[in-house]
Amino acid sequence: DAGITQSPRHKVTETGTPVTLRCHQTENHRYMYWYRQDPGHGLRLIHYSYGVKDTDKGEVSDGYSVSRSKTEDFLLTLESATSSQTSVYFCAITWTENTEAFFGQGTRLTVV
Amino acid sequence: GIQVEQSPPDLILQEGANSTLRCNFSDSVNNLQWFHQNPWGQLINLFYIPSGTKQNGRLSATTVATERYSLLYISSSQTTDSGVYFCAVERDGGFKTIFGAGTRLFVKA
């Protein structure tokens, strides 16, 4: 298994509170990604990073921010959680562009 | 943007049967990957296959990039093959991929 750890694995939070999800990798891969998975939508890209301090938006980035201060850590922050952000969040890594991707085990977030 | 369609959406097989899953995409792509999401939610990379044919045990995949489709073959299916199979394509570099909605497979013992 690729060394990807997501934390927490489960979280319930209240509307309006800030939430940070962490993705930690031990593979020294350059690229890291955050996806959300919702019924009927498959997986959709939120943000990605192509190096330390280098990030960009995906297709569903509104309401989310990211940071990458070290190669191994990619943080996803919901500044003020809403019920529409209830989802399963997956982190992925790739070594370079156009190489196979490996996923973390996912974080189930519920916003009540 | 690029559209990815997978078929069939749902599939029920008897253990030992063979099946073919299809992924159509609407534009040229740089890469294509197949993933299996098991019943516990874990996503496993099956194939990185922008073109050509690859095989891994009972699974094989073929991508015909010029005709914009990919096929995933499962032979002698087992109950552990159950789950959702996703096709994901990318055209702009990196892993800024577009996922299909998936094919949900259930293999009966």
XYZ file of N, CA and C in Angstrom:
663
model
N 0.822 -1.195 0.000
C 0.000 0.000 0.000
C 0.866 1.260 0.000
N 0.462 2.252 -0.829
C 1.131 3.533 -0.798
C 0.943 4.137 0.576
N 1.984 4.840 1.080
C 1.941 5.402 2.413
C 1.171 6.696 2.457
N -0.146 6.612 2.466
C -0.999 7.795 2.536
C -1.932 7.640 3.726
N -1.920 8.620 4.596
C -2.752 8.589 5.793
C -3.610 9.826 5.835
N -4.914 9.626 5.978
C -5.831 10.756 6.125
C -6.323 10.809 7.568
N -6.430 12.021 8.082
C -6.965 12.176 9.433
C -7.799 13.443 9.524
N -8.894 13.402 10.303
C -9.426 12.203 10.923
C -10.100 11.309 9.885
N -10.501 10.119 10.267
C -11.216 9.240 9.351
C -12.714 9.542 9.348
N -13.194 10.030 10.483
C -14.603 10.408 10.599
C -14.686 11.684 11.417
N -15.610 12.564 11.021
C -15.807 13.776 11.810
C -17.223 14.272 11.620
N -17.822 14.681 12.735
C -19.112 15.351 12.722
C -18.878 16.747 13.263
N -19.353 17.739 12.543
C -19.148 19.111 12.964
C -20.419 19.922 12.744
N -20.464 21.075 13.368
C -21.650 21.922 13.242
C -21.472 22.956 12.128
N -22.582 23.307 11.530
C -22.576 24.346 10.505
C -21.914 25.618 11.039
N -21.041 26.184 10.210
C -20.378 27.431 10.576
C -19.034 27.273 11.253
N -18.678 26.064 11.631
C -17.392 25.859 12.301
C -16.297 25.567 11.271
N -15.055 25.920 11.580
C -13.950 25.586 10.679
C -13.530 24.130 10.879
N -13.106 23.519 9.781
C -12.676 22.130 9.824
C -11.419 21.985 8.961
N -10.440 21.250 9.462
C -9.239 20.965 8.683
C -9.028 19.461 8.596
N -8.863 18.995 7.367
C -8.539 17.603 7.108
C -7.085 17.514 6.679
N -6.447 16.432 7.123
C -5.017 16.304 6.835
C -4.754 15.071 5.966
N -3.846 15.239 5.029
C -3.340 14.139 4.225
C -1.833 14.094 4.399
N -1.322 12.942 4.811
C 0.098 12.778 5.056
C 0.608 11.629 4.199
N 1.703 11.862 3.462
C 2.284 10.812 2.622
C 3.741 10.588 2.988
N 4.165 9.347 2.834
C 5.560 8.995 3.107
C 6.287 8.594 1.824
N 5.687 8.890 0.668
C 6.215 8.438 -0.614
C 7.036 9.486 -1.343
N 7.092 10.699 -0.793
C 7.840 11.796 -1.415
C 7.309 12.125 -2.824
N 6.001 11.914 -3.032
C 5.397 12.260 -4.313
C 5.197 13.768 -4.394
N 5.394 14.294 -5.585
C 5.323 15.741 -5.769
C 3.883 16.250 -5.764
N 2.979 15.480 -6.400
C 1.623 15.964 -6.598
C 0.689 15.380 -5.544
N -0.174 16.237 -5.005
C -1.189 15.793 -4.059
C -2.512 16.445 -4.416
N -3.614 15.737 -4.103
C -4.937 16.161 -4.568
C -5.971 15.901 -3.481
N -6.977 16.748 -3.450
C -8.147 16.493 -2.618
C -9.368 16.343 -3.517
N -10.116 15.255 -3.295
C -11.360 14.984 -3.997
C -12.484 14.842 -2.976
N -13.694 15.088 -3.448
C -14.865 14.717 -2.659
C -15.712 13.748 -3.469
N -16.350 12.819 -2.755
C -17.170 11.807 -3.406
C -18.587 11.904 -2.879
N -19.508 12.110 -3.779
C -20.920 12.238 -3.437
C -21.734 11.318 -4.335
N -22.820 10.784 -3.820
C -23.678 9.907 -4.635
C -24.115 10.613 -5.918
N -23.984 9.887 -7.038
C -24.413 10.452 -8.313
C -23.403 11.343 -8.989
N -22.303 11.662 -8.294
C -21.291 12.560 -8.875
C -19.928 11.904 -9.034
N -19.745 10.723 -8.556
C -18.406 10.143 -8.596
C -17.467 10.957 -7.731
N -16.220 11.095 -8.164
C -15.234 11.895 -7.451
C -14.996 13.199 -8.211
N -14.913 14.287 -7.465
C -14.680 15.591 -8.081
C -13.504 16.280 -7.390
N -12.641 16.882 -8.207
C -11.421 17.488 -7.708
C -11.718 18.829 -7.033
N -11.189 18.999 -5.814
C -11.388 20.245 -5.061
C -10.186 21.170 -5.275
N -9.018 20.708 -4.881
C -7.768 21.441 -5.054
C -6.659 20.430 -5.284
N -5.559 20.902 -5.846
C -4.393 20.042 -5.966
C -3.132 20.864 -5.726
N -2.042 20.153 -5.512
C -0.756 20.794 -5.267
C 0.302 20.132 -6.134
N 1.157 20.947 -6.742
C 2.227 20.423 -7.583
C 3.591 20.700 -6.976
N 3.614 21.035 -5.703
C 4.858 21.248 -4.984
C 4.588 22.027 -3.715
N 5.618 22.140 -2.870
C 5.465 22.902 -1.635
C 5.066 24.336 -1.967
N 4.001 24.784 -1.349
C 3.428 26.116 -1.508
C 2.834 26.369 -2.896
N 2.777 25.360 -3.736
C 2.193 25.493 -5.078
C 0.885 24.734 -5.139
N -0.224 25.480 -5.218
C -1.540 24.843 -5.254
C -2.401 25.503 -6.322
N -3.450 24.808 -6.689
C -4.376 25.350 -7.681
C -5.755 24.763 -7.443
N -6.757 25.420 -8.042
C -8.142 25.013 -7.830
C -8.545 23.899 -8.777
N -9.480 23.071 -8.290
C -10.124 22.085 -9.121
C -11.511 22.552 -9.502
N -12.362 21.609 -9.843
C -13.688 21.976 -10.359
C -14.691 22.378 -9.287
N -14.461 22.014 -8.021
C -15.419 22.332 -6.955
C -14.698 22.965 -5.766
N -13.973 24.031 -5.995
C -13.106 24.616 -4.973
C -13.804 25.629 -4.055
N -14.968 26.106 -4.427
C -15.635 27.130 -3.606
C -15.894 26.616 -2.202
N -15.500 27.425 -1.194
C -15.720 27.060 0.201
C -14.581 26.273 0.813
N -13.547 26.005 0.024
C -12.400 25.235 0.490
C -11.102 26.003 0.255
N -10.152 25.790 1.148
C -8.797 26.279 0.927
C -7.830 25.162 1.282
N -6.604 25.272 0.771
C -5.599 24.240 1.013
C -4.277 24.900 1.348
N -3.420 24.104 1.956
C -2.053 24.554 2.209
C -1.117 23.368 2.150
N 0.089 23.653 1.690
C 1.114 22.611 1.631
C 2.454 23.259 1.992
N 2.814 23.132 3.247
C 4.058 23.726 3.746
C 5.212 22.734 3.727
N 4.889 21.448 3.605
C 5.895 20.404 3.511
C 5.471 19.422 2.424
N 6.440 18.752 1.840
C 6.133 17.782 0.788
C 5.124 16.750 1.250
N 5.249 16.310 2.490
C 4.459 15.185 2.946
C 3.052 15.524 3.417
N 2.736 16.796 3.623
C 1.437 17.143 4.185
C 0.651 18.091 3.276
N -0.632 17.761 3.101
C -1.539 18.585 2.300
C -2.812 18.739 3.115
N -3.119 19.967 3.507
C -4.251 20.234 4.380
C -5.411 20.840 3.593
N -6.603 20.371 3.893
C -7.825 20.911 3.304
C -8.624 21.566 4.421
N -8.982 22.841 4.240
C -9.719 23.571 5.258
C -11.060 24.045 4.734
N -12.082 23.785 5.524
C -13.395 24.353 5.292
C -13.513 25.504 6.285
N -13.483 26.728 5.792
C -13.431 27.888 6.687
C -14.683 27.993 7.546
N -15.822 27.681 6.951
C -17.100 27.740 7.653
C -17.989 26.655 7.051
N -17.995 25.510 7.712
C -18.629 24.325 7.136
C -20.134 24.533 6.890
N -20.596 23.991 5.775
C -22.020 24.011 5.446
C -22.498 22.584 5.226
N -23.801 22.386 5.288
C -24.356 21.043 5.129
C -24.032 20.462 3.751
N -23.864 21.324 2.749
C -23.547 20.841 1.401
C -22.128 20.278 1.308
N -21.336 20.486 2.347
C -19.988 19.942 2.371
C -19.919 18.588 3.090
N -21.054 18.086 3.498
C -21.119 16.715 3.979
C -20.762 15.799 2.823
N -19.724 14.986 3.008
C -19.216 14.186 1.903
C -18.132 13.252 2.423
N -17.631 12.427 1.531
C -16.429 11.650 1.811
C -15.292 12.295 1.032
N -14.222 12.611 1.742
C -13.092 13.312 1.140
C -11.918 12.355 0.980
N -11.350 12.370 -0.225
C -10.212 11.512 -0.525
C -9.008 12.360 -0.913
N -7.867 11.943 -0.416
C -6.589 12.512 -0.822
C -5.947 11.532 -1.804
N -5.251 12.060 -2.800
C -4.532 11.224 -3.755
C -3.149 11.811 -4.000
N -2.232 10.948 -4.433
C -0.889 11.400 -4.768
C -0.466 10.802 -6.102
N 0.378 11.552 -6.821
C 1.038 11.007 -8.003
C 2.497 11.432 -7.967
N 3.348 10.615 -8.552
C 4.783 10.898 -8.553
C 5.085 12.096 -9.442
N 4.570 12.043 -10.652
C 4.709 13.158 -11.584
C 3.389 13.307 -12.311
N 3.344 14.175 -13.278
C 2.181 14.233 -14.147
C 2.094 12.923 -14.925
N 0.874 12.537 -15.234
C 0.640 11.381 -16.095
C 1.251 10.100 -15.569
N 1.184 9.913 -14.269
C 1.527 8.627 -13.677
C 0.366 8.174 -12.817
N 0.415 6.921 -12.426
C -0.728 6.369 -11.711
C -0.912 7.042 -10.353
N -2.165 7.085 -9.936
C -2.539 7.753 -8.701
C -2.815 6.738 -7.607
N -2.525 7.131 -6.380
C -2.816 6.314 -5.200
C -3.644 7.152 -4.236
N -4.635 6.482 -3.634
C -5.576 7.187 -2.782
C -5.415 6.830 -1.321
N -5.728 7.801 -0.462
C -5.886 7.528 0.948
C -7.210 6.825 1.201
N -7.478 6.499 2.456
C -8.647 5.701 2.800
C -9.920 6.517 2.942
N -9.800 7.844 2.872
C -10.988 8.681 2.905
C -11.318 9.191 4.295
N -11.983 10.337 4.323
C -12.495 10.941 5.554
C -13.971 11.218 5.352
N -14.788 10.654 6.224
C -16.225 10.905 6.140
C -16.554 12.089 7.028
N -17.003 13.183 6.412
C -17.335 14.414 7.135
C -18.834 14.638 7.087
N -19.418 14.863 8.245
C -20.834 15.186 8.343
C -20.975 16.552 8.989
N -21.689 17.438 8.316
C -21.936 18.785 8.836
C -23.413 18.878 9.212
N -23.652 19.105 10.497
C -25.044 19.104 10.989
C -25.483 20.512 11.374
N -16.501 20.996 -20.719
C -15.396 20.126 -20.392
C -15.613 18.720 -20.899
N -14.625 17.903 -20.685
C -14.695 16.537 -21.165
C -15.751 15.758 -20.401
N -16.476 14.917 -21.120
C -17.501 14.083 -20.513
C -17.019 12.636 -20.485
N -17.319 11.960 -19.379
C -16.944 10.551 -19.236
C -18.201 9.765 -18.894
N -18.497 8.785 -19.706
C -19.681 7.963 -19.490
C -19.279 6.511 -19.308
N -19.796 5.902 -18.261
C -19.512 4.491 -18.013
C -20.785 3.673 -18.143
N -20.597 2.478 -18.663
C -21.738 1.573 -18.791
C -21.297 0.137 -18.546
N -22.205 -0.704 -18.035
C -23.519 -0.332 -17.523
C -23.379 0.352 -16.168
N -24.416 1.023 -15.682
C -24.322 1.628 -14.349
C -24.320 0.591 -13.233
N -25.030 -0.501 -13.449
C -25.101 -1.567 -12.450
C -24.977 -2.906 -13.158
N -24.364 -3.856 -12.451
C -24.143 -5.168 -13.042
C -24.144 -6.210 -11.925
N -24.929 -7.246 -12.135
C -24.960 -8.368 -11.184
C -24.477 -9.608 -11.923
N -23.506 -10.279 -11.361
C -22.928 -11.466 -11.979
C -22.972 -12.651 -11.029
N -23.048 -13.822 -11.607
C -22.848 -15.031 -10.840
C -21.349 -15.297 -10.772
N -20.874 -15.739 -9.646
C -19.449 -16.044 -9.504
C -18.990 -16.953 -10.638
N -17.858 -16.594 -11.224
C -17.320 -17.366 -12.337
C -17.615 -16.777 -13.699
N -18.556 -15.858 -13.767
C -18.924 -15.254 -15.044
C -17.893 -14.212 -15.455
N -17.916 -13.888 -16.753
C -17.050 -12.848 -17.296
C -17.865 -11.583 -17.549
N -17.204 -10.455 -17.598
C -17.923 -9.205 -17.869
C -17.014 -8.190 -18.540
N -17.643 -7.232 -19.207
C -16.932 -6.126 -19.838
C -17.565 -4.817 -19.412
N -16.756 -3.925 -18.895
C -17.199 -2.594 -18.510
C -16.643 -1.601 -19.520
N -17.433 -0.592 -19.831
C -17.038 0.348 -20.874
C -16.945 1.772 -20.328
N -15.990 2.516 -20.891
C -15.806 3.923 -20.554
C -15.663 4.691 -21.861
N -16.574 5.607 -22.123
C -16.493 6.486 -23.288
C -16.126 7.893 -22.835
N -15.295 8.561 -23.594
C -14.938 9.932 -23.251
C -15.035 10.805 -24.494
N -15.339 12.072 -24.245
C -15.788 12.944 -25.335
C -14.674 13.694 -26.055
N -13.435 13.603 -25.549
C -12.355 14.356 -26.177
C -11.058 13.581 -25.990
N -10.022 14.024 -26.658
C -8.735 13.337 -26.510
C -8.217 13.524 -25.087
N -7.498 12.529 -24.614
C -7.004 12.542 -23.236
C -5.525 12.204 -23.198
N -4.859 12.671 -22.143
C -3.451 12.335 -21.933
C -3.289 11.021 -21.203
N -4.202 10.753 -20.286
C -4.127 9.468 -19.621
C -5.503 9.018 -19.194
N -5.588 7.750 -18.882
C -6.828 7.122 -18.448
C -6.476 6.071 -17.413
N -7.246 6.035 -16.344
C -6.996 5.054 -15.308
C -8.305 4.379 -14.924
N -8.183 3.142 -14.511
C -9.308 2.381 -13.956
C -9.042 2.158 -12.469
N -10.086 2.364 -11.668
C -10.006 2.167 -10.232
C -11.128 1.243 -9.773
N -10.850 0.517 -8.712
C -11.870 -0.276 -8.043
C -12.065 0.294 -6.646
N -13.315 0.596 -6.303
C -13.632 1.005 -4.937
C -14.320 -0.163 -4.255
N -13.675 -0.729 -3.258
C -14.244 -1.911 -2.602
C -15.388 -1.503 -1.667
N -16.117 -2.479 -1.148
C -17.278 -2.146 -0.297
C -16.908 -1.354 0.953
N -15.665 -1.310 1.349
C -15.219 -0.525 2.490
C -14.797 0.884 2.092
N -14.913 1.196 0.827
C -14.650 2.554 0.367
C -13.251 2.815 -0.141
N -12.362 1.860 -0.044
C -10.989 2.076 -0.472
C -10.884 2.063 -1.988
N -10.135 3.006 -2.532
C -9.925 3.122 -3.973
C -8.581 2.516 -4.348
N -8.627 1.566 -5.253
C -7.423 0.856 -5.661
C -7.191 1.105 -7.144
N -5.973 1.489 -7.498
C -5.622 1.684 -8.888
C -5.470 0.330 -9.575
N -6.224 0.128 -10.651
C -6.150 -1.134 -11.389
C -5.198 -1.013 -12.581
N -5.432 0.005 -13.404
C -4.634 0.181 -14.609
C -4.433 1.665 -14.894
N -3.234 1.961 -15.329
C -2.913 3.246 -15.931
C -2.744 2.941 -17.410
N -3.713 3.375 -18.240
C -3.740 2.861 -19.606
C -4.236 3.914 -20.592
N -3.389 4.875 -20.961
C -3.807 5.881 -21.937
C -4.025 5.317 -23.342
N -3.417 4.173 -23.621
C -3.642 3.505 -24.901
C -3.155 2.067 -24.770
N -3.612 1.227 -25.699
C -3.126 -0.146 -25.727
C -3.870 -1.069 -24.793
N -3.243 -2.196 -24.518
C -3.844 -3.256 -23.708
C -2.892 -3.662 -22.602
N -3.460 -3.884 -21.406
C -2.696 -4.384 -20.275
C -3.477 -5.492 -19.598
N -2.739 -6.382 -18.947
C -3.398 -7.462 -18.227
C -2.753 -7.613 -16.868
N -3.615 -7.926 -15.882
C -3.134 -8.183 -14.536
C -4.013 -9.276 -13.951
N -3.529 -10.511 -14.047
C -4.310 -11.625 -13.534
C -5.610 -11.790 -14.303
N -6.727 -11.787 -13.578
C -8.034 -11.983 -14.230
C -8.566 -10.699 -14.867
N -7.898 -9.612 -14.650
C -8.334 -8.329 -15.187
C -7.469 -7.928 -16.368
N -8.118 -7.320 -17.340
C -7.372 -6.713 -18.441
C -8.111 -5.464 -18.889
N -7.386 -4.581 -19.555
C -7.990 -3.338 -20.023
C -7.436 -2.996 -21.380
N -8.295 -2.386 -22.180
C -7.900 -1.916 -23.502
C -8.415 -0.507 -23.689
N -7.554 0.383 -24.138
C -7.965 1.742 -24.480
C -7.678 1.995 -25.953
N -8.717 2.427 -26.664
C -8.569 2.835 -28.065
C -8.737 4.347 -28.083
N -7.620 5.032 -27.961
C -7.663 6.487 -27.782
C -8.271 7.195 -28.995
N -7.993 6.681 -30.192
C -8.492 7.333 -31.403
C -10.013 7.254 -31.485
N -10.602 6.237 -30.853
C -12.064 6.095 -30.869
C -12.686 6.496 -29.530
N -11.838 6.930 -28.593
C -12.306 7.528 -27.335
C -13.125 6.573 -26.477
N -12.573 5.392 -26.264
C -13.201 4.490 -25.318
C -12.161 3.563 -24.703
N -12.542 3.018 -23.555
C -11.718 2.035 -22.873
C -12.626 0.942 -22.341
N -12.103 -0.272 -22.301
C -12.849 -1.432 -21.815
C -12.072 -2.098 -20.692
N -12.796 -2.506 -19.679
C -12.211 -3.281 -18.586
C -12.872 -4.651 -18.591
N -12.047 -5.691 -18.715
C -12.537 -7.056 -18.745
C -12.264 -7.728 -17.402
N -13.296 -8.376 -16.887
C -13.142 -9.170 -15.675
C -13.506 -10.603 -16.035
N -12.565 -11.496 -15.883
C -12.841 -12.901 -16.193
C -12.944 -13.701 -14.898
N -13.747 -14.764 -14.968
C -13.934 -15.664 -13.814
C -14.166 -14.863 -12.537
N -15.192 -14.042 -12.552
C -15.427 -13.110 -11.452
C -15.538 -13.819 -10.102
N -15.120 -13.104 -9.067
C -15.169 -13.591 -7.693
C -15.940 -12.579 -6.846
N -16.423 -13.040 -5.707
C -17.201 -12.141 -4.847
C -16.388 -10.923 -4.422
N -15.073 -11.108 -4.335
C -14.211 -9.990 -3.934
C -14.078 -8.926 -5.035
N -14.581 -9.220 -6.221
C -14.584 -8.219 -7.288
C -15.718 -7.205 -7.113
N -16.611 -7.472 -6.213
C -17.739 -6.550 -5.991
C -17.236 -5.172 -5.593
N -18.036 -4.177 -5.926
C -17.663 -2.802 -5.627
C -18.017 -1.908 -6.796
N -17.395 -0.749 -6.841
C -17.643 0.195 -7.922
C -16.356 0.378 -8.713
N -16.492 0.332 -10.029
C -15.346 0.510 -10.920
C -15.450 1.882 -11.581
N -14.398 2.660 -11.414
C -14.366 4.015 -11.969
C -13.327 4.107 -13.077
N -13.713 4.835 -14.097
C -12.801 5.258 -15.136
C -12.500 6.734 -14.875
N -11.248 7.143 -15.025
C -10.869 8.537 -14.806
C -9.950 8.974 -15.932
N -10.238 10.132 -16.516
C -9.432 10.614 -17.639
C -8.863 11.976 -17.311
N -7.783 12.313 -17.993
C -7.124 13.595 -17.769
C -6.571 14.080 -19.096
N -6.643 15.396 -19.326
C -6.145 15.925 -20.592
C -5.222 17.111 -20.436
N -5.118 17.685 -19.254
C -4.366 18.926 -19.124
C -3.094 18.792 -18.300
N -2.669 17.628 -17.991
C -1.453 17.453 -17.194
C -1.783 17.250 -15.729
N -0.912 16.548 -15.017
C -1.168 16.267 -13.611
C -2.278 15.266 -13.452
N -2.938 15.262 -12.343
C -4.035 14.339 -12.100
C -5.327 15.122 -11.921
N -5.519 16.160 -12.732
C -6.749 16.946 -12.661
C -7.797 16.206 -13.456
N -8.134 15.058 -12.919
C -8.912 14.104 -13.686
C -10.401 14.344 -13.585
N -11.091 13.781 -14.540
C -12.543 13.720 -14.545
C -12.926 12.265 -14.396
N -13.712 11.986 -13.368
C -14.162 10.630 -13.118
C -15.510 10.387 -13.764
N -15.703 9.180 -14.253
C -17.034 8.747 -14.619
C -17.852 8.451 -13.367
N -19.130 8.197 -13.556
C -20.019 7.948 -12.416
C -19.850 6.545 -11.856
N -19.158 5.684 -12.589
C -18.863 4.358 -12.071
C -19.830 3.284 -12.529
N -19.359 2.038 -12.465
C -20.190 0.848 -12.660
C -20.189 0.092 -11.347
N -21.381 -0.113 -10.805
C -21.494 -0.847 -9.537
C -21.672 -2.326 -9.853
N -20.737 -3.138 -9.395
C -20.733 -4.580 -9.666
C -21.008 -5.360 -8.397
N -21.918 -6.313 -8.510
C -22.165 -7.248 -7.408
C -22.005 -8.655 -7.946
N -21.117 -9.417 -7.330
C -20.879 -10.795 -7.732
C -21.478 -11.712 -6.677
N -22.418 -12.536 -7.131
C -23.112 -13.451 -6.218
C -22.369 -14.763 -6.105
N -22.317 -15.290 -4.890
C -21.665 -16.590 -4.670
C -22.535 -17.743 -5.161
